[in-house]
Each structure stands twice: as structure tokens, then as C-alpha cells.
Tab-separated table of C-alpha atoms and ligand atoms in Angstrom:
chain	number	residue	atom	x	y	z
A	1	MET	CA	20.162	-0.481	3.752
A	2	PHE	CA	19.051	-1.800	7.037
A	3	GLN	CA	21.024	-3.572	9.770
A	4	LEU	CA	19.898	-5.252	12.937
A	5	ASP	CA	22.200	-5.563	15.790
A	6	SER	CA	21.360	-7.812	18.789
A	7	VAL	CA	17.775	-6.628	18.578
A	8	ARG	CA	15.243	-7.786	21.210
A	9	HIS	CA	11.747	-6.750	21.971
A	10	ARG	CA	9.568	-7.447	24.987
A	11	TYR	CA	5.928	-6.259	25.135
A	12	PRO	CA	4.695	-5.521	28.609
A	13	GLY	CA	3.780	-8.874	30.244
A	14	GLY	CA	4.760	-10.849	27.067
A	15	ALA	CA	7.647	-13.224	26.107
A	16	GLU	CA	10.859	-11.689	24.662
A	17	LEU	CA	11.349	-11.728	20.896
A	18	ALA	CA	14.938	-12.004	19.643
A	19	PHE	CA	15.801	-11.224	16.163
A	20	PRO	CA	18.856	-12.425	14.299
A	21	ASP	CA	21.540	-9.797	12.969
A	22	TRP	CA	19.929	-9.539	9.552
A	23	SER	CA	20.794	-6.966	6.912
A	24	LEU	CA	19.649	-6.015	3.469
A	25	ALA	CA	21.784	-4.097	1.038
A	26	GLN	CA	20.455	-1.170	-0.984
A	27	GLY	CA	18.060	-2.419	-3.613
A	28	GLY	CA	17.640	-5.651	-1.871
A	29	ARG	CA	14.455	-7.668	-2.064
A	30	ALA	CA	13.464	-10.066	0.688
A	31	VAL	CA	10.529	-11.895	2.233
A	32	LEU	CA	10.135	-12.314	5.914
A	33	VAL	CA	8.448	-15.671	6.901
A	34	GLY	CA	7.415	-17.237	10.095
A	35	PRO	CA	4.296	-18.596	11.764
A	36	SER	CA	1.715	-16.369	13.318
A	37	GLY	CA	2.975	-14.755	16.444
A	38	SER	CA	6.664	-15.172	15.575
A	39	GLY	CA	7.283	-11.431	15.357
A	40	LYS	CA	6.924	-10.413	11.659
A	41	THR	CA	4.747	-7.347	12.414
A	42	THR	CA	7.031	-6.421	15.461
A	43	LEU	CA	9.998	-6.654	13.181
A	44	LEU	CA	8.456	-4.620	10.552
A	45	SER	CA	7.423	-1.940	13.149
A	46	LEU	CA	10.964	-1.867	14.612
A	47	LEU	CA	12.513	-1.386	11.147
A	48	GLY	CA	9.975	1.362	10.384
A	49	GLY	CA	10.742	3.071	13.672
A	50	LEU	CA	7.213	2.743	14.891
A	51	LEU	CA	8.476	0.729	17.788
A	52	ARG	CA	11.670	1.072	19.637
A	53	PRO	CA	13.453	-2.224	20.716
A	54	SER	CA	13.946	-3.161	24.264
A	55	ALA	CA	17.448	-3.877	23.466
A	56	GLY	CA	19.916	-3.603	20.448
A	57	LYS	CA	20.267	-1.464	17.652
A	58	VAL	CA	18.283	-0.865	14.302
A	59	SER	CA	20.106	1.208	11.590
A	60	LEU	CA	18.528	2.424	8.477
A	61	ALA	CA	20.569	3.901	5.681
A	62	GLY	CA	23.458	4.137	8.171
A	63	GLN	CA	21.399	5.921	10.791
A	64	ASP	CA	20.992	4.346	14.198
A	65	LEU	CA	17.257	4.867	14.762
A	66	GLY	CA	17.637	4.798	18.605
A	67	ALA	CA	19.818	7.899	18.434
A	68	LEU	CA	17.154	9.982	16.923
A	69	PRO	CA	14.934	12.101	19.355
A	70	PRO	CA	11.135	11.422	18.607
A	71	GLY	CA	10.592	14.456	16.518
A	72	LYS	CA	13.409	13.731	14.333
A	73	LEU	CA	12.600	10.121	14.057
A	74	ASP	CA	9.118	10.908	12.789
A	75	ALA	CA	10.503	13.046	9.926
A	76	PHE	CA	13.252	10.518	9.206
A	77	ARG	CA	10.676	7.727	9.075
A	78	GLY	CA	8.340	9.750	6.845
A	79	ARG	CA	11.115	10.220	4.249
A	80	GLN	CA	13.093	6.907	4.469
A	81	VAL	CA	10.438	4.370	5.180
A	82	GLY	CA	7.265	3.417	3.354
A	83	PHE	CA	4.926	1.106	5.377
A	84	VAL	CA	2.076	-0.873	3.862
A	85	PRO	CA	0.116	-2.121	6.845
A	86	GLN	CA	-2.035	-5.239	6.782
A	87	ARG	CA	-5.164	-3.019	6.388
A	88	PRO	CA	-4.924	0.232	4.443
A	89	HIS	CA	-5.865	2.597	7.332
A	90	LEU	CA	-6.524	5.549	5.095
A	91	ILE	CA	-7.813	8.659	6.599
A	92	ALA	CA	-11.597	8.464	5.828
A	93	SER	CA	-12.229	12.221	5.772
A	94	LEU	CA	-9.523	12.906	3.215
A	95	THR	CA	-9.580	12.275	-0.567
A	96	VAL	CA	-7.151	9.664	-2.145
A	97	ALA	CA	-4.851	12.455	-3.221
A	98	ASP	CA	-5.016	14.196	0.133
A	99	ASN	CA	-4.025	10.804	1.934
A	100	LEU	CA	-0.899	10.824	-0.222
A	101	ARG	CA	-0.344	14.605	0.344
A	102	LEU	CA	-0.465	13.995	4.108
A	103	ALA	CA	2.435	11.622	3.712
A	104	GLN	CA	4.477	14.435	2.138
A	105	TYR	CA	3.519	16.763	4.804
A	106	LEU	CA	4.408	14.495	7.767
A	107	ALA	CA	7.792	14.013	6.204
A	108	HIS	CA	8.268	17.771	6.054
A	109	LEU	CA	8.617	17.456	2.190
A	110	PRO	CA	7.197	20.088	-0.172
A	111	GLN	CA	3.806	19.527	-1.592
A	112	ASP	CA	4.255	17.741	-4.977
A	113	SER	CA	0.969	17.219	-6.895
A	114	GLN	CA	2.861	16.059	-9.911
A	115	ARG	CA	4.353	13.145	-7.933
A	116	ILE	CA	0.976	12.174	-6.514
A	117	GLU	CA	-0.566	12.183	-9.956
A	118	ALA	CA	2.375	9.960	-11.305
A	119	VAL	CA	2.093	7.528	-8.355
A	120	LEU	CA	-1.763	7.032	-8.775
A	121	HIS	CA	-1.183	6.522	-12.472
A	122	GLU	CA	1.479	3.950	-11.815
A	123	LEU	CA	-0.980	2.155	-9.507
A	124	GLY	CA	-3.742	2.176	-12.055
A	125	LEU	CA	-5.683	4.858	-9.954
A	126	ALA	CA	-5.600	7.713	-12.330
A	127	GLY	CA	-8.843	9.679	-11.993
A	128	LEU	CA	-9.528	8.417	-8.573
A	129	GLY	CA	-7.577	11.232	-6.707
A	130	ASN	CA	-10.790	13.008	-5.644
A	131	ARG	CA	-12.572	9.985	-4.215
A	132	LYS	CA	-12.902	9.315	-0.457
A	133	PRO	CA	-11.736	6.005	0.791
A	134	HIS	CA	-15.250	4.668	1.270
A	135	GLN	CA	-15.869	5.071	-2.509
A	136	LEU	CA	-12.911	2.655	-3.313
A	137	SER	CA	-12.922	-1.228	-3.630
A	138	GLN	CA	-10.813	-3.199	-1.244
A	139	GLY	CA	-8.147	-3.619	-3.974
A	140	GLN	CA	-8.087	0.033	-4.868
A	141	ALA	CA	-7.832	1.035	-1.221
A	142	GLN	CA	-4.813	-1.297	-0.827
A	143	ARG	CA	-3.158	0.292	-3.872
A	144	VAL	CA	-3.719	3.731	-2.337
A	145	ALA	CA	-2.010	2.491	0.757
A	146	ILE	CA	0.910	1.311	-1.462
A	147	GLY	CA	0.958	4.702	-3.111
A	148	ARG	CA	1.080	6.461	0.176
A	149	ALA	CA	4.105	4.166	1.282
A	150	VAL	CA	5.971	5.054	-1.959
A	151	VAL	CA	5.064	8.734	-2.701
A	152	ASN	CA	8.107	9.986	-0.769
A	153	ARG	CA	10.480	7.643	-2.640
A	154	PRO	CA	11.525	5.774	0.552
A	155	ALA	CA	14.857	3.931	0.947
A	156	LEU	CA	12.929	0.979	2.476
A	157	LEU	CA	9.509	-0.255	1.620
A	158	LEU	CA	7.819	-2.707	4.121
A	159	ALA	CA	4.706	-4.520	3.464
A	160	ASP	CA	2.821	-6.587	6.111
A	161	GLU	CA	1.020	-9.719	4.796
A	162	PRO	CA	-0.245	-7.788	1.648
A	163	THR	CA	-1.772	-10.818	0.031
A	164	ALA	CA	-3.505	-12.473	3.062
A	165	SER	CA	-7.091	-11.912	1.817
A	166	LEU	CA	-6.442	-12.036	-1.956
A	167	ASP	CA	-7.075	-14.668	-4.542
A	168	ASP	CA	-4.175	-15.871	-6.722
A	169	ASP	CA	-4.358	-13.506	-9.554
A	170	ALA	CA	-4.736	-10.555	-7.087
A	171	ALA	CA	-1.874	-11.758	-4.901
A	172	GLU	CA	0.413	-12.097	-7.965
A	173	ALA	CA	-0.508	-8.447	-9.141
A	174	VAL	CA	0.160	-6.938	-5.637
A	175	VAL	CA	3.605	-8.563	-5.373
A	176	SER	CA	4.406	-7.450	-8.940
A	177	LEU	CA	3.219	-3.976	-8.061
A	178	LEU	CA	5.263	-3.796	-4.807
A	179	GLN	CA	8.280	-4.846	-6.820
A	180	LYS	CA	7.720	-2.333	-9.521
A	181	VAL	CA	7.047	0.641	-7.217
A	182	ALA	CA	10.220	-0.410	-5.105
A	183	ASP	CA	12.195	-0.427	-8.459
A	184	GLU	CA	10.765	2.934	-9.402
A	185	ALA	CA	11.490	4.585	-5.997
A	186	GLY	CA	14.861	2.912	-5.839
A	187	ALA	CA	13.831	1.355	-2.595
A	188	CYS	CA	14.786	-1.818	-0.621
A	189	LEU	CA	11.693	-4.096	-0.292
A	190	LEU	CA	10.787	-6.393	2.651
A	191	VAL	CA	7.491	-8.352	2.613
A	192	ALA	CA	6.160	-10.119	5.564
A	193	SER	CA	4.146	-13.200	4.469
A	194	HIS	CA	3.503	-16.865	5.194
A	195	ASP	CA	1.944	-17.109	1.729
A	196	SER	CA	3.895	-19.629	-0.425
A	197	ARG	CA	2.826	-17.565	-3.575
A	198	VAL	CA	4.859	-14.734	-2.135
A	199	LYS	CA	7.712	-16.676	-0.676
A	200	ASP	CA	8.571	-18.238	-4.064
A	201	ARG	CA	8.951	-14.685	-5.548
A	202	PHE	CA	11.934	-13.681	-3.442
A	203	GLU	CA	15.482	-15.072	-3.390
A	204	THR	CA	16.286	-13.740	-0.047
A	205	ARG	CA	14.277	-15.215	2.843
A	206	PHE	CA	14.394	-14.186	6.513
A	207	ALA	CA	12.673	-16.871	8.637
A	208	LEU	CA	11.454	-16.306	12.244
A	209	GLY	CA	10.711	-19.284	14.385
A	210	VAL	CA	8.730	-19.512	17.638
A	211	SER	CA	11.074	-19.422	20.645
A	212	LYS	CA	10.771	-22.032	23.506
A	213	GLU	CA	9.581	-19.351	25.834
A	214	GLN	CA	6.710	-18.309	23.498
A	215	ALA	CA	5.731	-21.826	22.768
A	216	ALA	CA	5.418	-22.661	26.508
B	301	ADP	P1	3.325	-12.064	13.695
B	301	ADP	O1	3.171	-10.743	12.815
B	301	ADP	O2	4.498	-12.925	13.153
B	301	ADP	O3	2.119	-12.832	13.801
B	301	ADP	P2	3.580	-10.342	15.953
B	301	ADP	O4	4.812	-9.463	15.723
B	301	ADP	O5	2.219	-9.693	15.643
B	301	ADP	O6	3.818	-11.675	15.124
B	301	ADP	O7	3.609	-10.853	17.490
B	301	ADP	C1	4.695	-11.487	18.063
B	301	ADP	C2	4.270	-11.769	19.618
B	301	ADP	O8	4.185	-10.531	20.261
B	301	ADP	C3	3.077	-12.436	19.740
B	301	ADP	O9	3.319	-13.336	20.800
B	301	ADP	C4	2.108	-11.377	19.988
B	301	ADP	O10	1.044	-11.985	20.798
B	301	ADP	C5	2.882	-10.469	20.857
B	301	ADP	N1	2.404	-9.087	20.776
B	301	ADP	C6	2.296	-8.420	19.322
B	301	ADP	N2	1.806	-7.208	19.604
B	301	ADP	C7	1.703	-7.038	20.936
B	301	ADP	C8	1.236	-5.973	21.847
B	301	ADP	N3	0.896	-4.722	21.213
B	301	ADP	N4	1.139	-6.077	23.041
B	301	ADP	C9	1.614	-7.189	23.667
B	301	ADP	N5	2.033	-8.353	22.929
B	301	ADP	C10	2.094	-8.234	21.714
B	302	MG	MG1	1.640	-10.022	11.827
């Protein structure tokens, strides 16, 4: 489903991050581990097409992301990738349902209210579609962010440290929910986490280390 080929990234003025040639097959489930600063968020951003690598190739569903011009990359990403960021980043002025509708719009997909209803139902958010983000609990907002990530049935679902601020029961529930929605969407799932409660739930583990250059 995704394939990395000699991928490196260097932020302006920063050390170079080099990523192994990892790949995940369709339907795969994996956790991405590594200490803070090892490049987990960077790798998710590269896989999600939010960041272009300084060198190497990222392929998703057989498509080389680097070969897509910006406009096409946006639509491709909108359809193929669901990204659950560390914080929900919902649009404050839009209702919950419209936050999901925006994801359909940005992917150039037809408006599908039934799909939105079904996703909200699946996430235990039925009846909250007309609320604004400030009327949600933190846990509800996180589930809306998960809903926004899966509403277009992406091929790849990425989640960045989704359990960092949660207690054991809530962390367990979020991982189960991510696995359930990935199953339902037929998506690959990659979760970045240094949380042992998450690590133990995945058979496939990609581990990033800190390079000598970064440690220096
Ligand atoms: P992780 O998610 O594993 O904590 P990150 O991918 O956020 O790691 O960061 C990897 C490295 O890149 C760190 O050294 C971090 O300081 C640096 N970095 C991350 N984002 C930026 C940025 N926007 N500009 C410059 N350096 C960055
Ligand atoms: Mg991070």
C-alpha cells in the first residue's frame, strides 16, 4: 500500500532524517515507534503527501507522490489518505457534519450525507452532527477528527500519537476504534506512538532511532 525508497528529509537548518525502505501491504496494520524527535511526525507527513521529501520516493497505492503536480496531489491525498493529527484541528466555525463534508469537498468527491451519518454513528457521535467543535468534549473532538480521516474511505489511515493524553481505558478504546474504522474503510493503518499500550496491539512495528548527527 505504501512503499518508501531511499527517503530522506532535511528541514531548513536541521539535521537530515533518513528513513528505511519500509513498505506496508494492503490491509496492513503497523505501529511507528521511536523517541521524541526521531521523525515519526515527519514520516507521517511524507506518507500523507503533506511534505515532499528532500530525496527519495514515496509511493502510495502504486502512485509516486513526487510525480503529482500540487493540485493533483491535494485531490489524491484527499481520497487516498486519512490523517488523524495529534490535535483534532477541526474548523471551529463549521458544524461536526460540515467538518466531514469539507473532507469530501476537498477530495473532489460528491457530497454524501448518508456516509457522514454512518461514520458519526460508527464513532458513537450520532446526533452530534449539528454541534460546533467547542460544544464537544476532548474525546468527542478526537473522534470527529477520526471520522474526518475515514469519511472518504482512504486507502491509508495515519494517526499521530492518538493516545498521548488519554487514560488506559480511553487509549484502549481509541486504538480499537482506529482498527475498526480502518477495517470498515478497507484501509491500511499506521499509528505513530511511543505508548506501550499501543505498541503491543500491533504485530508489525517500524522503529526509528536517533541518528548520530541529530544526537550531536
Ligand atoms: P517525532 O514526531 O518523532 O517527535 P518529528 O518528525 O516531529 O519527530 O521531528 C524530527 C526532527 O525534525 C526533530 O529534530 C525536529 O526538531 C525536526 N523538525 C520537525 N519539524 C520541523 C520543522 N517544521 N522545521 C524544522 N525542524 C523540524
Ligand atoms: Mg511527533
